[in-house]
Amino acid sequence: MQRRSRGINIGLLLLLSQIFHVGISNIPPVTLATLALNIWFFLNPLKPLLSSCLSVEKCYQQKDWQRLLLSPLHHVDDWHLYFNMASMLWKGIHLEGRLGSRWFAYVITTFSLLTGVVYLFLEFALAELMDEPDFRRNCAVGFSGVLFALKVLNNHYCPGGFVNVLGFPVPNKFACWAELLAIHFISPGTSFAGHLAGILVGLMYVCGPLRKIMETCSGIFPSNVDYPGQQYYFNNLGYFGYQDYYPRGRPGYYEEVPRNYDAYTAGLSEEEQLERALRASLRDQGCSAL
């Protein structure tokens, strides 16, 4: 696994363009810090990809546990970074505004570590059940597992509606599973187990005991701690607005104000942007192989 070198990192330039079009001041602090951290490690990797990717053989058998921390922060190429961080941008705007910055930082940290642990468990289980040692050597890198977990949260907090996956309308509650299959149909080289691990971690949070365990372990800050008054929010229809937030469930209201994001999204949904980036990455790989 090697990072492909190129004269111009087009994916990175597109990502920076999208960030500046949104406006740095409009991006919540933890989301912005996550974007900055991933861009920094792309430009200044701590270790080569083969020394930071996550596998059962390297992490469990050779006890190289630092890979749990390194693997989410490293990316194979600029397109890998682009569609992961473009997705993080929108998920962060939605979720950090809802959960509060401190809790969202806690969620990101927990998901980053736990997704890696679940990935190792899945690969180990496959190696044992299928008697195929190659699963122990499968090495994964990137932030996409965490993004799948956040996608589960986003769909949980915004149920109903449909998303476009490869041109087909899919109900929100099935969107994660549809995207899991679609990504591996378009780009078979991606880590199916890594993305599945993210979905399972997200389900552990919204349907299982993970959130209660996190609340018990934290004991110092609840969700929404940074937003005691009005909360800004964004939705997929190109609107933003605010609503009064009451931590004890008292009634509030919201008011929507139209805002046009087409100038920097080309009118595409998050899923359509992801599909376009994947196709562009595949075309780029084909050209570099010549």
mmCIF file of C-alpha atoms in Angstrom:
data_model
loop_
_atom_site.group_PDB
_atom_site.id
_atom_site.type_symbol
_atom_site.label_atom_id
_atom_site.label_comp_id
_atom_site.label_asym_id
_atom_site.label_seq_id
_atom_site.Cartn_x
_atom_site.Cartn_y
_atom_site.Cartn_z
ATOM 1 C CA MET A 1 0.000 0.000 0.000
ATOM 2 C CA GLN A 2 1.651 3.224 -1.145
ATOM 3 C CA ARG A 3 0.438 6.782 -1.325
ATOM 4 C CA ARG A 4 0.433 7.758 -4.978
ATOM 5 C CA SER A 5 2.471 10.883 -5.660
ATOM 6 C CA ARG A 6 1.259 13.559 -8.047
ATOM 7 C CA GLY A 7 2.223 17.060 -9.025
ATOM 8 C CA ILE A 8 -1.117 18.612 -8.081
ATOM 9 C CA ASN A 9 -3.415 17.179 -5.420
ATOM 10 C CA ILE A 10 -6.705 17.946 -7.151
ATOM 11 C CA GLY A 11 -8.787 16.280 -4.443
ATOM 12 C CA LEU A 12 -7.108 18.386 -1.759
ATOM 13 C CA LEU A 13 -7.707 21.575 -3.749
ATOM 14 C CA LEU A 14 -11.385 20.683 -4.175
ATOM 15 C CA LEU A 15 -11.694 19.989 -0.459
ATOM 16 C CA LEU A 16 -10.114 23.322 0.476
ATOM 17 C CA SER A 17 -12.362 25.074 -2.043
ATOM 18 C CA GLN A 18 -15.440 23.502 -0.491
ATOM 19 C CA ILE A 19 -14.315 24.426 3.030
ATOM 20 C CA PHE A 20 -13.765 28.068 2.051
ATOM 21 C CA HIS A 21 -17.093 28.237 0.198
ATOM 22 C CA VAL A 22 -18.890 27.050 3.322
ATOM 23 C CA GLY A 23 -16.867 29.543 5.340
ATOM 24 C CA ILE A 24 -14.471 28.596 8.119
ATOM 25 C CA SER A 25 -16.513 30.621 10.605
ATOM 26 C CA ASN A 26 -19.601 28.545 9.708
ATOM 27 C CA ILE A 27 -17.924 25.210 10.494
ATOM 28 C CA PRO A 28 -18.239 24.066 14.132
ATOM 29 C CA PRO A 29 -14.901 23.857 15.987
ATOM 30 C CA VAL A 30 -14.570 20.078 16.416
ATOM 31 C CA THR A 31 -15.538 19.457 12.787
ATOM 32 C CA LEU A 32 -13.024 22.069 11.645
ATOM 33 C CA ALA A 33 -10.311 20.566 13.863
ATOM 34 C CA THR A 34 -11.025 17.089 12.470
ATOM 35 C CA LEU A 35 -10.721 18.375 8.906
ATOM 36 C CA ALA A 36 -7.507 20.223 9.718
ATOM 37 C CA LEU A 37 -5.990 17.199 11.481
ATOM 38 C CA ASN A 38 -6.680 14.859 8.565
ATOM 39 C CA ILE A 39 -5.330 17.375 6.030
ATOM 40 C CA TRP A 40 -2.219 17.888 8.160
ATOM 41 C CA PHE A 41 -1.496 14.158 8.385
ATOM 42 C CA PHE A 42 -2.077 13.788 4.653
ATOM 43 C CA LEU A 43 0.543 16.445 3.952
ATOM 44 C CA ASN A 44 2.823 15.388 6.843
ATOM 45 C CA PRO A 45 2.223 11.684 7.583
ATOM 46 C CA LEU A 46 3.716 10.408 10.816
ATOM 47 C CA LYS A 47 4.538 7.072 9.207
ATOM 48 C CA PRO A 48 4.280 5.404 5.806
ATOM 49 C CA LEU A 49 0.910 3.827 5.055
ATOM 50 C CA LEU A 50 2.236 0.310 5.569
ATOM 51 C CA SER A 51 3.285 1.327 9.081
ATOM 52 C CA SER A 52 -0.003 3.041 9.973
ATOM 53 C CA CYS A 53 -2.688 0.826 8.408
ATOM 54 C CA LEU A 54 -4.701 -1.489 10.642
ATOM 55 C CA SER A 55 -4.579 -5.288 10.438
ATOM 56 C CA VAL A 56 -4.950 -8.235 12.798
ATOM 57 C CA GLU A 57 -1.434 -9.382 12.028
ATOM 58 C CA LYS A 58 0.226 -6.042 12.759
ATOM 59 C CA CYS A 59 -1.988 -4.752 15.537
ATOM 60 C CA TYR A 60 -2.983 -7.862 17.496
ATOM 61 C CA GLN A 61 -0.321 -10.439 16.748
ATOM 62 C CA GLN A 62 2.617 -8.008 16.701
ATOM 63 C CA LYS A 63 1.110 -5.755 19.416
ATOM 64 C CA ASP A 64 1.446 -2.577 17.340
ATOM 65 C CA TRP A 65 -1.566 -0.945 18.994
ATOM 66 C CA GLN A 66 -0.625 2.599 17.963
ATOM 67 C CA ARG A 67 -2.144 1.746 14.584
ATOM 68 C CA LEU A 68 -5.583 2.151 16.190
ATOM 69 C CA LEU A 69 -4.744 5.844 16.554
ATOM 70 C CA LEU A 70 -2.871 6.304 13.278
ATOM 71 C CA SER A 71 -5.054 4.482 10.759
ATOM 72 C CA PRO A 72 -8.108 6.827 10.829
ATOM 73 C CA LEU A 73 -5.881 9.868 10.242
ATOM 74 C CA HIS A 74 -4.035 8.639 7.144
ATOM 75 C CA HIS A 75 -5.361 8.387 3.594
ATOM 76 C CA VAL A 76 -4.177 6.607 0.471
ATOM 77 C CA ASP A 77 -4.411 9.593 -1.874
ATOM 78 C CA ASP A 78 -5.963 13.025 -2.295
ATOM 79 C CA TRP A 79 -9.273 11.665 -3.619
ATOM 80 C CA HIS A 80 -9.544 9.327 -0.635
ATOM 81 C CA LEU A 81 -9.018 12.364 1.593
ATOM 82 C CA TYR A 82 -11.462 14.464 -0.437
ATOM 83 C CA PHE A 83 -14.563 12.317 -0.300
ATOM 84 C CA ASN A 84 -13.942 11.338 3.331
ATOM 85 C CA MET A 85 -13.506 14.929 4.505
ATOM 86 C CA ALA A 86 -16.279 16.331 2.282
ATOM 87 C CA SER A 87 -18.576 13.821 3.943
ATOM 88 C CA MET A 88 -17.158 14.742 7.374
ATOM 89 C CA LEU A 89 -17.842 18.415 6.679
ATOM 90 C CA TRP A 90 -21.580 17.897 6.227
ATOM 91 C CA LYS A 91 -21.988 15.261 8.917
ATOM 92 C CA GLY A 92 -20.096 17.466 11.345
ATOM 93 C CA ILE A 93 -22.261 20.509 10.620
ATOM 94 C CA HIS A 94 -25.392 18.427 11.235
ATOM 95 C CA LEU A 95 -24.267 16.456 14.263
ATOM 96 C CA GLU A 96 -22.023 18.870 16.155
ATOM 97 C CA GLY A 97 -24.756 21.485 16.132
ATOM 98 C CA ARG A 98 -27.129 18.926 17.590
ATOM 99 C CA LEU A 99 -24.883 17.165 20.097
ATOM 100 C CA GLY A 100 -22.645 20.020 21.201
ATOM 101 C CA SER A 101 -18.935 20.342 20.549
ATOM 102 C CA ARG A 102 -17.641 18.553 23.647
ATOM 103 C CA TRP A 103 -19.900 15.559 23.240
ATOM 104 C CA PHE A 104 -19.236 15.428 19.510
ATOM 105 C CA ALA A 105 -15.479 15.392 20.185
ATOM 106 C CA TYR A 106 -16.076 12.532 22.621
ATOM 107 C CA VAL A 107 -18.126 10.692 19.998
ATOM 108 C CA ILE A 108 -15.463 11.175 17.287
ATOM 109 C CA THR A 109 -12.692 9.920 19.584
ATOM 110 C CA THR A 110 -14.685 6.924 20.786
ATOM 111 C CA PHE A 111 -15.862 5.993 17.294
ATOM 112 C CA SER A 112 -12.321 6.274 15.886
ATOM 113 C CA LEU A 113 -10.967 3.784 18.410
ATOM 114 C CA LEU A 114 -13.967 1.474 18.578
ATOM 115 C CA THR A 115 -14.367 1.215 14.800
ATOM 116 C CA GLY A 116 -10.788 -0.042 14.622
ATOM 117 C CA VAL A 117 -11.415 -2.597 17.365
ATOM 118 C CA VAL A 118 -14.581 -3.884 15.672
ATOM 119 C CA TYR A 119 -12.729 -4.040 12.340
ATOM 120 C CA LEU A 120 -10.033 -6.220 13.902
ATOM 121 C CA PHE A 121 -12.688 -8.478 15.415
ATOM 122 C CA LEU A 122 -14.464 -8.875 12.055
ATOM 123 C CA GLU A 123 -11.258 -9.702 10.196
ATOM 124 C CA PHE A 124 -10.171 -12.147 12.917
ATOM 125 C CA ALA A 125 -13.598 -13.818 12.876
ATOM 126 C CA LEU A 126 -13.503 -14.160 9.080
ATOM 127 C CA ALA A 127 -10.010 -15.648 9.220
ATOM 128 C CA GLU A 128 -11.113 -18.227 11.779
ATOM 129 C CA LEU A 129 -14.500 -19.106 10.273
ATOM 130 C CA MET A 130 -13.223 -19.389 6.697
ATOM 131 C CA ASP A 131 -9.802 -20.748 7.634
ATOM 132 C CA GLU A 132 -8.264 -18.038 5.471
ATOM 133 C CA PRO A 133 -5.176 -16.391 7.042
ATOM 134 C CA ASP A 134 -5.168 -13.572 4.455
ATOM 135 C CA PHE A 135 -7.941 -11.836 6.402
ATOM 136 C CA ARG A 136 -5.430 -11.319 9.215
ATOM 137 C CA ARG A 137 -3.178 -9.455 6.813
ATOM 138 C CA ASN A 138 -5.850 -7.165 5.321
ATOM 139 C CA CYS A 139 -4.642 -3.668 6.148
ATOM 140 C CA ALA A 140 -7.088 -0.736 6.243
ATOM 141 C CA VAL A 141 -6.500 2.993 6.510
ATOM 142 C CA GLY A 142 -8.755 6.059 6.428
ATOM 143 C CA PHE A 143 -11.597 7.834 8.205
ATOM 144 C CA SER A 144 -14.473 6.200 6.335
ATOM 145 C CA GLY A 145 -15.333 3.699 9.088
ATOM 146 C CA VAL A 146 -15.961 6.597 11.474
ATOM 147 C CA LEU A 147 -18.050 8.319 8.787
ATOM 148 C CA PHE A 148 -20.299 5.281 8.430
ATOM 149 C CA ALA A 149 -20.861 5.352 12.199
ATOM 150 C CA LEU A 150 -21.732 9.056 12.017
ATOM 151 C CA LYS A 151 -24.071 8.327 9.096
ATOM 152 C CA VAL A 152 -26.024 5.963 11.349
ATOM 153 C CA LEU A 153 -26.319 8.745 13.953
ATOM 154 C CA ASN A 154 -27.411 11.291 11.368
ATOM 155 C CA ASN A 155 -30.106 8.980 10.017
ATOM 156 C CA HIS A 156 -31.250 8.249 13.567
ATOM 157 C CA TYR A 157 -31.690 11.936 14.395
ATOM 158 C CA CYS A 158 -33.211 12.769 10.992
ATOM 159 C CA PRO A 159 -35.482 9.816 10.169
ATOM 160 C CA GLY A 160 -37.721 9.692 7.125
ATOM 161 C CA GLY A 161 -37.044 10.896 3.639
ATOM 162 C CA PHE A 162 -34.925 9.398 0.896
ATOM 163 C CA VAL A 163 -31.351 9.696 -0.353
ATOM 164 C CA ASN A 164 -30.021 9.066 -3.840
ATOM 165 C CA VAL A 165 -27.624 6.110 -4.089
ATOM 166 C CA LEU A 166 -26.355 5.394 -7.617
ATOM 167 C CA GLY A 167 -29.483 6.982 -9.039
ATOM 168 C CA PHE A 168 -31.917 5.006 -6.880
ATOM 169 C CA PRO A 169 -34.011 6.551 -4.088
ATOM 170 C CA VAL A 170 -33.305 4.757 -0.813
ATOM 171 C CA PRO A 171 -35.111 5.368 2.514
ATOM 172 C CA ASN A 172 -32.859 7.044 5.059
ATOM 173 C CA LYS A 173 -33.031 4.119 7.469
ATOM 174 C CA PHE A 174 -31.476 1.828 4.834
ATOM 175 C CA ALA A 175 -29.053 4.393 3.395
ATOM 176 C CA CYS A 176 -25.989 3.113 5.269
ATOM 177 C CA TRP A 177 -26.478 -0.416 3.993
ATOM 178 C CA ALA A 178 -27.139 0.773 0.439
ATOM 179 C CA GLU A 179 -24.008 2.946 0.473
ATOM 180 C CA LEU A 180 -21.977 0.067 1.911
ATOM 181 C CA LEU A 181 -22.902 -2.100 -1.067
ATOM 182 C CA ALA A 182 -22.693 0.735 -3.612
ATOM 183 C CA ILE A 183 -19.174 1.777 -2.628
ATOM 184 C CA HIS A 184 -17.898 -1.773 -2.957
ATOM 185 C CA PHE A 185 -19.677 -2.179 -6.272
ATOM 186 C CA ILE A 186 -17.988 0.968 -7.612
ATOM 187 C CA SER A 187 -14.627 0.469 -5.887
ATOM 188 C CA PRO A 188 -14.060 -3.173 -4.853
ATOM 189 C CA GLY A 189 -10.639 -2.378 -3.363
ATOM 190 C CA THR A 190 -12.125 -0.487 -0.404
ATOM 191 C CA SER A 191 -12.403 -2.126 3.009
ATOM 192 C CA PHE A 192 -15.835 -3.720 3.335
ATOM 193 C CA ALA A 193 -15.074 -4.846 6.893
ATOM 194 C CA GLY A 194 -13.905 -1.345 7.851
ATOM 195 C CA HIS A 195 -17.112 0.270 6.608
ATOM 196 C CA LEU A 196 -19.261 -2.465 8.168
ATOM 197 C CA ALA A 197 -17.437 -1.919 11.467
ATOM 198 C CA GLY A 198 -18.487 1.737 11.350
ATOM 199 C CA ILE A 199 -22.143 0.841 10.811
ATOM 200 C CA LEU A 200 -22.033 -1.616 13.715
ATOM 201 C CA VAL A 201 -20.478 0.993 16.030
ATOM 202 C CA GLY A 202 -23.169 3.498 15.025
ATOM 203 C CA LEU A 203 -25.876 0.931 15.775
ATOM 204 C CA MET A 204 -24.250 0.200 19.140
ATOM 205 C CA TYR A 205 -24.654 3.902 19.934
ATOM 206 C CA VAL A 206 -28.243 4.454 18.781
ATOM 207 C CA CYS A 207 -29.697 1.007 19.565
ATOM 208 C CA GLY A 208 -27.255 -0.573 21.985
ATOM 209 C CA PRO A 209 -25.502 0.265 25.254
ATOM 210 C CA LEU A 210 -22.654 2.392 23.880
ATOM 211 C CA ARG A 211 -24.203 5.783 24.570
ATOM 212 C CA LYS A 212 -25.074 4.847 28.161
ATOM 213 C CA ILE A 213 -21.551 3.533 28.688
ATOM 214 C CA MET A 214 -20.084 6.744 27.289
ATOM 215 C CA GLU A 215 -22.313 8.866 29.532
ATOM 216 C CA THR A 216 -21.310 6.804 32.564
ATOM 217 C CA CYS A 217 -17.611 7.031 31.712
ATOM 218 C CA SER A 218 -17.710 10.767 31.057
ATOM 219 C CA GLY A 219 -19.785 11.872 34.023
ATOM 220 C CA ILE A 220 -18.838 15.489 33.414
ATOM 221 C CA PHE A 221 -20.664 16.780 30.364
ATOM 222 C CA PRO A 222 -24.001 15.959 28.728
ATOM 223 C CA SER A 223 -24.939 16.246 25.049
ATOM 224 C CA ASN A 224 -25.706 19.773 23.774
ATOM 225 C CA VAL A 225 -23.542 21.285 26.504
ATOM 226 C CA ASP A 226 -22.162 24.006 24.232
ATOM 227 C CA TYR A 227 -25.546 25.192 22.931
ATOM 228 C CA PRO A 228 -27.751 26.341 25.822
ATOM 229 C CA GLY A 229 -29.729 28.771 23.655
ATOM 230 C CA GLN A 230 -30.268 28.905 19.931
ATOM 231 C CA GLN A 231 -28.779 26.149 17.781
ATOM 232 C CA TYR A 232 -27.925 26.554 14.135
ATOM 233 C CA TYR A 233 -28.692 23.648 11.887
ATOM 234 C CA PHE A 234 -28.410 22.681 8.255
ATOM 235 C CA ASN A 235 -30.343 20.145 6.217
ATOM 236 C CA ASN A 236 -29.984 18.391 2.887
ATOM 237 C CA LEU A 237 -32.555 20.602 1.200
ATOM 238 C CA GLY A 238 -30.222 23.605 1.156
ATOM 239 C CA TYR A 239 -31.740 25.432 4.118
ATOM 240 C CA PHE A 240 -30.290 26.685 7.314
ATOM 241 C CA GLY A 241 -31.985 28.198 10.317
ATOM 242 C CA TYR A 242 -32.118 28.044 14.079
ATOM 243 C CA GLN A 243 -34.218 26.592 16.816
ATOM 244 C CA ASP A 244 -34.450 27.215 20.541
ATOM 245 C CA TYR A 245 -32.830 24.425 22.505
ATOM 246 C CA TYR A 246 -34.038 23.505 25.985
ATOM 247 C CA PRO A 247 -32.000 20.834 27.793
ATOM 248 C CA ARG A 248 -35.040 19.637 29.765
ATOM 249 C CA GLY A 249 -37.319 19.270 26.765
ATOM 250 C CA ARG A 250 -39.325 22.497 27.008
ATOM 251 C CA PRO A 251 -40.994 23.549 23.766
ATOM 252 C CA GLY A 252 -39.276 25.693 21.175
ATOM 253 C CA TYR A 253 -39.683 26.648 17.593
ATOM 254 C CA TYR A 254 -37.564 26.953 14.527
ATOM 255 C CA GLU A 255 -37.487 29.216 11.554
ATOM 256 C CA GLU A 256 -35.973 28.284 8.220
ATOM 257 C CA VAL A 257 -34.272 30.691 5.889
ATOM 258 C CA PRO A 258 -33.420 29.562 2.354
ATOM 259 C CA ARG A 259 -29.777 29.417 1.485
ATOM 260 C CA ASN A 260 -28.320 28.314 -1.824
ATOM 261 C CA TYR A 261 -25.438 25.837 -1.610
ATOM 262 C CA ASP A 262 -25.478 24.989 -5.326
ATOM 263 C CA ALA A 263 -22.572 27.353 -5.962
ATOM 264 C CA TYR A 264 -20.140 24.874 -4.419
ATOM 265 C CA THR A 265 -22.022 21.554 -4.473
ATOM 266 C CA ALA A 266 -23.273 21.769 -8.078
ATOM 267 C CA GLY A 267 -26.720 20.941 -6.713
ATOM 268 C CA LEU A 268 -25.552 17.471 -5.668
ATOM 269 C CA SER A 269 -26.503 15.718 -2.456
ATOM 270 C CA GLU A 270 -23.812 14.335 -0.176
ATOM 271 C CA GLU A 271 -24.306 10.861 -1.643
ATOM 272 C CA GLU A 272 -24.084 12.185 -5.214
ATOM 273 C CA GLN A 273 -20.890 14.081 -4.357
ATOM 274 C CA LEU A 274 -19.455 10.862 -2.912
ATOM 275 C CA GLU A 275 -20.383 8.920 -6.052
ATOM 276 C CA ARG A 276 -18.771 11.557 -8.299
ATOM 277 C CA ALA A 277 -15.600 11.558 -6.216
ATOM 278 C CA LEU A 278 -15.400 7.771 -6.341
ATOM 279 C CA ARG A 279 -15.767 7.733 -10.103
ATOM 280 C CA ALA A 280 -13.124 10.453 -10.461
ATOM 281 C CA SER A 281 -10.769 8.478 -8.233
ATOM 282 C CA LEU A 282 -11.244 5.364 -10.344
ATOM 283 C CA ARG A 283 -10.545 7.293 -13.546
ATOM 284 C CA ASP A 284 -7.433 8.764 -11.966
ATOM 285 C CA GLN A 285 -6.176 5.330 -10.913
ATOM 286 C CA GLY A 286 -6.687 4.040 -14.423
ATOM 287 C CA CYS A 287 -4.620 6.880 -15.915
ATOM 288 C CA SER A 288 -1.761 6.468 -13.428
ATOM 289 C CA ALA A 289 -1.465 2.769 -14.226
ATOM 290 C CA LEU A 290 -0.622 3.441 -17.867
#
